């Protein structure tokens, strides 16, 4: 596997379910990100991890819970979601430096909340 | 604060004609700027980036962008559109004010290419 991978690619869940999204990067990066992409809205940064430490929580509701066990893996744990949480969730990684390094994105998980 | 404005939400061109996607930025310091492309049901792919070297930046698939400080613009161009260029394009500025690499995305421009 190369680049940034995300599983599952599609997920349908009820509002009472608990599920997790997984992201893995094979690029040797040490910063990872979760974004939410909804229709007709700009890409929203949710969480940032630098060297496994969370450095940003962009006012995300507590029903979204991130976890970064090591610099290659990132999870987003979901519970009691709302229909408006349906969106494409994108994971990205980069070098954790103050240089202007681009972020590399995974293909996303298309989440539908019923 | 850093921000970007993509001036067109939709652009439609004929195959073989030039492409121009417009982007203006606002930055309190010398910015780094990027263009990303997203094909349907795919993640974002980096097309090109400007990091204070040459003002004319060449990217993948024949795209290029020119950084114009006086106009605070970073427009994306391609001389001849191909059907496979149909996608959504995002202009992005890097924001380091939080002490880490944060990307600020524009709202996106959807490019349609007609035969």
PDB file of C-alpha atoms in Angstrom:
ATOM      1  CA  UNK A   1       0.000   0.000   0.000  1.00  0.00           C
ATOM      2  CA  UNK A   2       1.208   3.468  -0.770  1.00  0.00           C
ATOM      3  CA  UNK A   3       0.087   6.945   0.183  1.00  0.00           C
ATOM      4  CA  UNK A   4      -2.857   7.444   2.492  1.00  0.00           C
ATOM      5  CA  UNK A   5      -5.518   4.767   2.817  1.00  0.00           C
ATOM      6  CA  UNK A   6      -8.910   4.970   4.468  1.00  0.00           C
ATOM      7  CA  UNK A   7     -11.372   2.285   5.472  1.00  0.00           C
ATOM      8  CA  UNK A   8     -14.190   1.747   5.039  1.00  0.00           C
ATOM      9  CA  UNK A   9     -14.832   3.657   1.805  1.00  0.00           C
ATOM     10  CA  UNK A  10     -18.571   3.735   2.452  1.00  0.00           C
ATOM     11  CA  UNK A  11     -20.476   3.508   5.730  1.00  0.00           C
ATOM     12  CA  UNK A  12     -24.171   3.635   6.507  1.00  0.00           C
ATOM     13  CA  UNK A  13     -25.122   3.835  10.148  1.00  0.00           C
ATOM     14  CA  UNK A  14     -28.083   4.573  12.345  1.00  0.00           C
ATOM     15  CA  UNK A  15     -28.082   7.358  14.882  1.00  0.00           C
ATOM     16  CA  UNK A  16     -27.606   4.935  17.761  1.00  0.00           C
ATOM     17  CA  UNK A  17     -24.711   2.991  16.249  1.00  0.00           C
ATOM     18  CA  UNK A  18     -21.044   3.200  17.160  1.00  0.00           C
ATOM     19  CA  UNK A  19     -18.535   2.921  14.368  1.00  0.00           C
ATOM     20  CA  UNK A  20     -14.943   3.877  13.628  1.00  0.00           C
ATOM     21  CA  UNK A  21     -13.161   5.261  10.586  1.00  0.00           C
ATOM     22  CA  UNK A  22      -9.565   4.260  10.023  1.00  0.00           C
ATOM     23  CA  UNK A  23      -6.749   6.082   8.260  1.00  0.00           C
ATOM     24  CA  UNK A  24      -3.231   4.846   7.607  1.00  0.00           C
ATOM     25  CA  UNK A  25      -0.366   6.701   5.978  1.00  0.00           C
ATOM     26  CA  UNK A  26       2.659   5.021   4.408  1.00  0.00           C
ATOM     27  CA  UNK A  27       4.631   8.205   3.727  1.00  0.00           C
ATOM     28  CA  UNK A  28       6.701   8.521   6.890  1.00  0.00           C
ATOM     29  CA  UNK A  29       4.815  11.645   7.927  1.00  0.00           C
ATOM     30  CA  UNK A  30       4.261  12.709  11.520  1.00  0.00           C
ATOM     31  CA  UNK A  31       1.183  14.921  11.249  1.00  0.00           C
ATOM     32  CA  UNK A  32      -2.314  13.669  10.476  1.00  0.00           C
ATOM     33  CA  UNK A  33      -5.614  15.423   9.925  1.00  0.00           C
ATOM     34  CA  UNK A  34      -9.352  14.744   9.751  1.00  0.00           C
ATOM     35  CA  UNK A  35     -11.508  16.875   7.462  1.00  0.00           C
ATOM     36  CA  UNK A  36     -15.245  16.914   6.818  1.00  0.00           C
ATOM     37  CA  UNK A  37     -16.497  17.639   3.310  1.00  0.00           C
ATOM     38  CA  UNK A  38     -20.211  18.382   3.036  1.00  0.00           C
ATOM     39  CA  UNK A  39     -22.107  19.299  -0.092  1.00  0.00           C
ATOM     40  CA  UNK A  40     -21.963  23.003  -0.925  1.00  0.00           C
ATOM     41  CA  UNK A  41     -19.648  23.831   2.005  1.00  0.00           C
ATOM     42  CA  UNK A  42     -15.887  24.431   2.110  1.00  0.00           C
ATOM     43  CA  UNK A  43     -13.685  21.682   3.442  1.00  0.00           C
ATOM     44  CA  UNK A  44     -13.730  21.799   7.255  1.00  0.00           C
ATOM     45  CA  UNK A  45     -10.705  20.897   9.347  1.00  0.00           C
ATOM     46  CA  UNK A  46     -11.797  18.799  12.331  1.00  0.00           C
ATOM     47  CA  UNK A  47      -8.698  17.535  14.127  1.00  0.00           C
ATOM     48  CA  UNK A  48      -4.926  17.790  13.827  1.00  0.00           C
ATOM     49  CA  UNK A  49      -2.316  15.515  15.357  1.00  0.00           C
ATOM     50  CA  UNK A  50       1.397  16.348  15.423  1.00  0.00           C
ATOM     51  CA  UNK A  51       3.672  13.561  16.648  1.00  0.00           C
ATOM     52  CA  UNK A  52       0.580  11.792  18.067  1.00  0.00           C
ATOM     53  CA  UNK A  53      -0.435  14.857  20.097  1.00  0.00           C
ATOM     54  CA  UNK A  54      -3.707  16.578  19.285  1.00  0.00           C
ATOM     55  CA  UNK A  55      -2.992  20.186  18.416  1.00  0.00           C
ATOM     56  CA  UNK A  56      -6.360  21.250  17.066  1.00  0.00           C
ATOM     57  CA  UNK A  57      -9.959  20.458  17.819  1.00  0.00           C
ATOM     58  CA  UNK A  58     -11.913  22.777  15.610  1.00  0.00           C
ATOM     59  CA  UNK A  59     -15.064  23.000  17.784  1.00  0.00           C
ATOM     60  CA  UNK A  60     -16.097  19.508  16.785  1.00  0.00           C
ATOM     61  CA  UNK A  61     -19.027  17.930  18.679  1.00  0.00           C
ATOM     62  CA  UNK A  62     -18.073  15.278  21.220  1.00  0.00           C
ATOM     63  CA  UNK A  63     -19.909  12.594  19.239  1.00  0.00           C
ATOM     64  CA  UNK A  64     -16.730  12.583  17.114  1.00  0.00           C
ATOM     65  CA  UNK A  65     -13.737  11.215  19.019  1.00  0.00           C
ATOM     66  CA  UNK A  66     -10.308  10.986  17.370  1.00  0.00           C
ATOM     67  CA  UNK A  67      -7.517   8.640  18.302  1.00  0.00           C
ATOM     68  CA  UNK A  68      -3.921   8.615  17.104  1.00  0.00           C
ATOM     69  CA  UNK A  69      -2.064   5.589  18.543  1.00  0.00           C
ATOM     70  CA  UNK A  70       1.059   6.219  16.441  1.00  0.00           C
ATOM     71  CA  UNK A  71       2.182   8.556  13.685  1.00  0.00           C
ATOM     72  CA  UNK A  72       0.976   6.184  10.959  1.00  0.00           C
ATOM     73  CA  UNK A  73      -2.574   5.549  12.140  1.00  0.00           C
ATOM     74  CA  UNK A  74      -5.530   7.788  12.851  1.00  0.00           C
ATOM     75  CA  UNK A  75      -9.037   6.817  13.872  1.00  0.00           C
ATOM     76  CA  UNK A  76     -12.299   8.694  14.125  1.00  0.00           C
ATOM     77  CA  UNK A  77     -14.742   7.086  16.529  1.00  0.00           C
ATOM     78  CA  UNK A  78     -18.387   7.884  15.874  1.00  0.00           C
ATOM     79  CA  UNK A  79     -21.347   7.558  18.238  1.00  0.00           C
ATOM     80  CA  UNK A  80     -24.915   8.878  18.352  1.00  0.00           C
ATOM     81  CA  UNK A  81     -24.459  10.793  15.119  1.00  0.00           C
ATOM     82  CA  UNK A  82     -27.072  13.019  13.500  1.00  0.00           C
ATOM     83  CA  UNK A  83     -28.243  12.958   9.869  1.00  0.00           C
ATOM     84  CA  UNK A  84     -26.433  16.268   9.276  1.00  0.00           C
ATOM     85  CA  UNK A  85     -23.163  14.442   9.978  1.00  0.00           C
ATOM     86  CA  UNK A  86     -23.545  12.651   6.652  1.00  0.00           C
ATOM     87  CA  UNK A  87     -20.553  13.732   4.582  1.00  0.00           C
ATOM     88  CA  UNK A  88     -17.266  12.649   3.060  1.00  0.00           C
ATOM     89  CA  UNK A  89     -14.608  12.336   5.763  1.00  0.00           C
ATOM     90  CA  UNK A  90     -11.094  12.841   4.502  1.00  0.00           C
ATOM     91  CA  UNK A  91      -7.856  11.972   6.208  1.00  0.00           C
ATOM     92  CA  UNK A  92      -4.576  13.668   5.310  1.00  0.00           C
ATOM     93  CA  UNK A  93      -0.959  13.563   6.397  1.00  0.00           C
ATOM     94  CA  UNK A  94       2.098  15.792   6.137  1.00  0.00           C
ATOM     95  CA  UNK A  95       5.455  16.473   7.695  1.00  0.00           C
ATOM     96  CA  UNK A  96       4.969  18.170  11.059  1.00  0.00           C
ATOM     97  CA  UNK A  97       7.225  21.120  10.404  1.00  0.00           C
ATOM     98  CA  UNK A  98       6.697  24.796   9.901  1.00  0.00           C
ATOM     99  CA  UNK A  99       7.784  24.529   6.298  1.00  0.00           C
ATOM    100  CA  UNK A 100       5.065  24.943   3.755  1.00  0.00           C
ATOM    101  CA  UNK A 101       4.512  21.265   3.204  1.00  0.00           C
ATOM    102  CA  UNK A 102       1.553  20.015   1.282  1.00  0.00           C
ATOM    103  CA  UNK A 103      -0.851  17.535   2.757  1.00  0.00           C
ATOM    104  CA  UNK A 104      -1.533  14.181   1.131  1.00  0.00           C
ATOM    105  CA  UNK A 105      -5.127  13.027   1.187  1.00  0.00           C
ATOM    106  CA  UNK A 106      -6.774   9.645   1.336  1.00  0.00           C
ATOM    107  CA  UNK A 107      -9.787   8.744  -0.829  1.00  0.00           C
ATOM    108  CA  UNK A 108     -12.249   9.438   1.969  1.00  0.00           C
ATOM    109  CA  UNK A 109     -15.055   7.593   3.724  1.00  0.00           C
ATOM    110  CA  UNK A 110     -18.551   8.424   2.487  1.00  0.00           C
ATOM    111  CA  UNK A 111     -20.696   8.382   5.644  1.00  0.00           C
ATOM    112  CA  UNK A 112     -24.484   8.270   5.587  1.00  0.00           C
ATOM    113  CA  UNK A 113     -26.369   8.617   8.870  1.00  0.00           C
ATOM    114  CA  UNK A 114     -29.969   7.415   8.769  1.00  0.00           C
TER     115      UNK A 114
ATOM    116  CA  UNK B   1      -5.672  35.757   9.001  1.00  0.00           C
ATOM    117  CA  UNK B   2      -5.140  33.758   5.851  1.00  0.00           C
ATOM    118  CA  UNK B   3      -7.995  33.240   3.410  1.00  0.00           C
ATOM    119  CA  UNK B   4      -8.685  32.403  -0.217  1.00  0.00           C
ATOM    120  CA  UNK B   5     -11.561  33.328  -2.489  1.00  0.00           C
ATOM    121  CA  UNK B   6     -12.346  31.358  -5.594  1.00  0.00           C
ATOM    122  CA  UNK B   7     -14.154  33.743  -7.861  1.00  0.00           C
ATOM    123  CA  UNK B   8     -16.190  31.215  -9.838  1.00  0.00           C
ATOM    124  CA  UNK B   9     -18.153  28.320  -8.408  1.00  0.00           C
ATOM    125  CA  UNK B  10     -18.645  26.765 -11.861  1.00  0.00           C
ATOM    126  CA  UNK B  11     -16.617  27.040 -15.077  1.00  0.00           C
ATOM    127  CA  UNK B  12     -17.591  25.373 -18.332  1.00  0.00           C
ATOM    128  CA  UNK B  13     -15.243  25.027 -21.326  1.00  0.00           C
ATOM    129  CA  UNK B  14     -15.092  23.082 -24.536  1.00  0.00           C
ATOM    130  CA  UNK B  15     -12.491  20.383 -25.014  1.00  0.00           C
ATOM    131  CA  UNK B  16      -9.321  21.836 -26.509  1.00  0.00           C
ATOM    132  CA  UNK B  17      -9.959  25.401 -25.281  1.00  0.00           C
ATOM    133  CA  UNK B  18      -8.025  27.165 -22.500  1.00  0.00           C
ATOM    134  CA  UNK B  19      -8.943  26.831 -18.841  1.00  0.00           C
ATOM    135  CA  UNK B  20      -8.792  29.691 -16.317  1.00  0.00           C
ATOM    136  CA  UNK B  21      -9.781  29.148 -12.694  1.00  0.00           C
ATOM    137  CA  UNK B  22      -9.453  32.276 -10.579  1.00  0.00           C
ATOM    138  CA  UNK B  23      -8.242  32.557  -7.007  1.00  0.00           C
ATOM    139  CA  UNK B  24      -7.471  35.566  -4.806  1.00  0.00           C
ATOM    140  CA  UNK B  25      -5.780  35.248  -1.451  1.00  0.00           C
ATOM    141  CA  UNK B  26      -5.384  37.294   1.686  1.00  0.00           C
ATOM    142  CA  UNK B  27      -2.294  36.848   3.810  1.00  0.00           C
ATOM    143  CA  UNK B  28      -0.492  38.756   6.518  1.00  0.00           C
ATOM    144  CA  UNK B  29       2.841  37.299   5.434  1.00  0.00           C
ATOM    145  CA  UNK B  30       4.406  35.739   2.370  1.00  0.00           C
ATOM    146  CA  UNK B  31       2.054  32.850   1.687  1.00  0.00           C
ATOM    147  CA  UNK B  32       2.395  29.349   0.379  1.00  0.00           C
ATOM    148  CA  UNK B  33      -0.375  28.534  -2.057  1.00  0.00           C
ATOM    149  CA  UNK B  34      -1.616  25.296  -3.542  1.00  0.00           C
ATOM    150  CA  UNK B  35      -4.110  24.017  -6.051  1.00  0.00           C
ATOM    151  CA  UNK B  36      -5.748  20.661  -5.376  1.00  0.00           C
ATOM    152  CA  UNK B  37      -8.079  18.704  -7.650  1.00  0.00           C
ATOM    153  CA  UNK B  38     -10.831  16.310  -6.642  1.00  0.00           C
ATOM    154  CA  UNK B  39     -12.369  13.928  -9.144  1.00  0.00           C
ATOM    155  CA  UNK B  40     -15.799  12.456  -8.356  1.00  0.00           C
ATOM    156  CA  UNK B  41     -15.762  10.094  -5.383  1.00  0.00           C
ATOM    157  CA  UNK B  42     -12.023  10.559  -4.930  1.00  0.00           C
ATOM    158  CA  UNK B  43      -9.751  12.287  -2.429  1.00  0.00           C
ATOM    159  CA  UNK B  44      -7.838  15.480  -3.111  1.00  0.00           C
ATOM    160  CA  UNK B  45      -4.713  15.408  -5.281  1.00  0.00           C
ATOM    161  CA  UNK B  46      -2.074  18.125  -5.300  1.00  0.00           C
ATOM    162  CA  UNK B  47      -1.783  19.830  -8.701  1.00  0.00           C
ATOM    163  CA  UNK B  48       0.918  22.356  -7.847  1.00  0.00           C
ATOM    164  CA  UNK B  49       2.318  24.543  -5.084  1.00  0.00           C
ATOM    165  CA  UNK B  50       3.957  27.953  -4.728  1.00  0.00           C
ATOM    166  CA  UNK B  51       6.482  28.444  -1.937  1.00  0.00           C
ATOM    167  CA  UNK B  52       8.184  31.777  -2.730  1.00  0.00           C
ATOM    168  CA  UNK B  53      10.464  30.456  -5.444  1.00  0.00           C
ATOM    169  CA  UNK B  54       9.523  31.048  -9.101  1.00  0.00           C
ATOM    170  CA  UNK B  55       6.258  32.946  -9.494  1.00  0.00           C
ATOM    171  CA  UNK B  56       5.143  30.764 -12.404  1.00  0.00           C
ATOM    172  CA  UNK B  57       4.548  27.284 -11.091  1.00  0.00           C
ATOM    173  CA  UNK B  58       4.099  24.253 -13.289  1.00  0.00           C
ATOM    174  CA  UNK B  59       2.066  21.323 -12.059  1.00  0.00           C
ATOM    175  CA  UNK B  60       0.838  17.976 -13.214  1.00  0.00           C
ATOM    176  CA  UNK B  61      -1.354  17.314 -16.268  1.00  0.00           C
ATOM    177  CA  UNK B  62      -0.315  20.539 -18.018  1.00  0.00           C
ATOM    178  CA  UNK B  63      -1.644  22.921 -15.383  1.00  0.00           C
ATOM    179  CA  UNK B  64       0.232  25.979 -14.205  1.00  0.00           C
ATOM    180  CA  UNK B  65      -0.417  28.927 -11.926  1.00  0.00           C
ATOM    181  CA  UNK B  66       1.132  32.352 -11.579  1.00  0.00           C
ATOM    182  CA  UNK B  67       1.638  34.077  -8.243  1.00  0.00           C
ATOM    183  CA  UNK B  68       0.965  37.806  -8.560  1.00  0.00           C
ATOM    184  CA  UNK B  69       1.641  39.629  -5.330  1.00  0.00           C
ATOM    185  CA  UNK B  70       0.425  42.988  -6.611  1.00  0.00           C
ATOM    186  CA  UNK B  71      -2.945  41.470  -7.474  1.00  0.00           C
ATOM    187  CA  UNK B  72      -2.996  38.938  -4.587  1.00  0.00           C
ATOM    188  CA  UNK B  73      -3.939  36.331  -7.147  1.00  0.00           C
ATOM    189  CA  UNK B  74      -2.962  32.753  -7.900  1.00  0.00           C
ATOM    190  CA  UNK B  75      -4.996  31.785 -10.961  1.00  0.00           C
ATOM    191  CA  UNK B  76      -4.827  28.273 -12.409  1.00  0.00           C
ATOM    192  CA  UNK B  77      -4.534  27.844 -16.172  1.00  0.00           C
ATOM    193  CA  UNK B  78      -4.203  25.146 -18.786  1.00  0.00           C
ATOM    194  CA  UNK B  79      -3.768  25.843 -22.511  1.00  0.00           C
ATOM    195  CA  UNK B  80      -6.059  23.078 -23.741  1.00  0.00           C
ATOM    196  CA  UNK B  81      -8.758  21.345 -21.717  1.00  0.00           C
ATOM    197  CA  UNK B  82      -9.225  17.586 -21.804  1.00  0.00           C
ATOM    198  CA  UNK B  83     -12.355  15.696 -20.892  1.00  0.00           C
ATOM    199  CA  UNK B  84     -10.492  14.113 -17.978  1.00  0.00           C
ATOM    200  CA  UNK B  85      -9.961  17.583 -16.439  1.00  0.00           C
ATOM    201  CA  UNK B  86     -13.611  17.708 -15.382  1.00  0.00           C
ATOM    202  CA  UNK B  87     -13.422  17.845 -11.589  1.00  0.00           C
ATOM    203  CA  UNK B  88     -13.556  20.213  -8.636  1.00  0.00           C
ATOM    204  CA  UNK B  89     -10.551  22.432  -8.039  1.00  0.00           C
ATOM    205  CA  UNK B  90      -9.558  23.973  -4.719  1.00  0.00           C
ATOM    206  CA  UNK B  91      -7.263  26.926  -4.136  1.00  0.00           C
ATOM    207  CA  UNK B  92      -5.526  26.619  -0.771  1.00  0.00           C
ATOM    208  CA  UNK B  93      -3.324  28.829   1.409  1.00  0.00           C
ATOM    209  CA  UNK B  94      -1.072  27.606   4.193  1.00  0.00           C
ATOM    210  CA  UNK B  95      -1.571  29.113   7.650  1.00  0.00           C
ATOM    211  CA  UNK B  96       1.250  28.639  10.140  1.00  0.00           C
ATOM    212  CA  UNK B  97      -0.071  31.011  12.806  1.00  0.00           C
ATOM    213  CA  UNK B  98      -1.073  28.092  15.029  1.00  0.00           C
ATOM    214  CA  UNK B  99       2.467  26.733  15.049  1.00  0.00           C
ATOM    215  CA  UNK B 100       1.724  23.923  12.643  1.00  0.00           C
ATOM    216  CA  UNK B 101       0.881  23.427   8.987  1.00  0.00           C
ATOM    217  CA  UNK B 102      -2.819  24.288   8.564  1.00  0.00           C
ATOM    218  CA  UNK B 103      -4.453  24.544   5.133  1.00  0.00           C
ATOM    219  CA  UNK B 104      -7.233  27.029   4.428  1.00  0.00           C
ATOM    220  CA  UNK B 105      -9.399  25.859   1.520  1.00  0.00           C
ATOM    221  CA  UNK B 106     -11.416  27.904  -0.910  1.00  0.00           C
ATOM    222  CA  UNK B 107     -15.006  26.920  -1.642  1.00  0.00           C
ATOM    223  CA  UNK B 108     -14.004  25.167  -4.851  1.00  0.00           C
ATOM    224  CA  UNK B 109     -14.615  25.620  -8.576  1.00  0.00           C
ATOM    225  CA  UNK B 110     -16.361  22.884 -10.494  1.00  0.00           C
ATOM    226  CA  UNK B 111     -14.920  22.563 -13.992  1.00  0.00           C
ATOM    227  CA  UNK B 112     -17.085  21.043 -16.719  1.00  0.00           C
ATOM    228  CA  UNK B 113     -15.520  20.113 -20.065  1.00  0.00           C
ATOM    229  CA  UNK B 114     -17.793  19.642 -23.064  1.00  0.00           C
ATOM    230  CA  UNK B 115     -16.965  17.755 -26.282  1.00  0.00           C
TER     231      UNK B 115
END
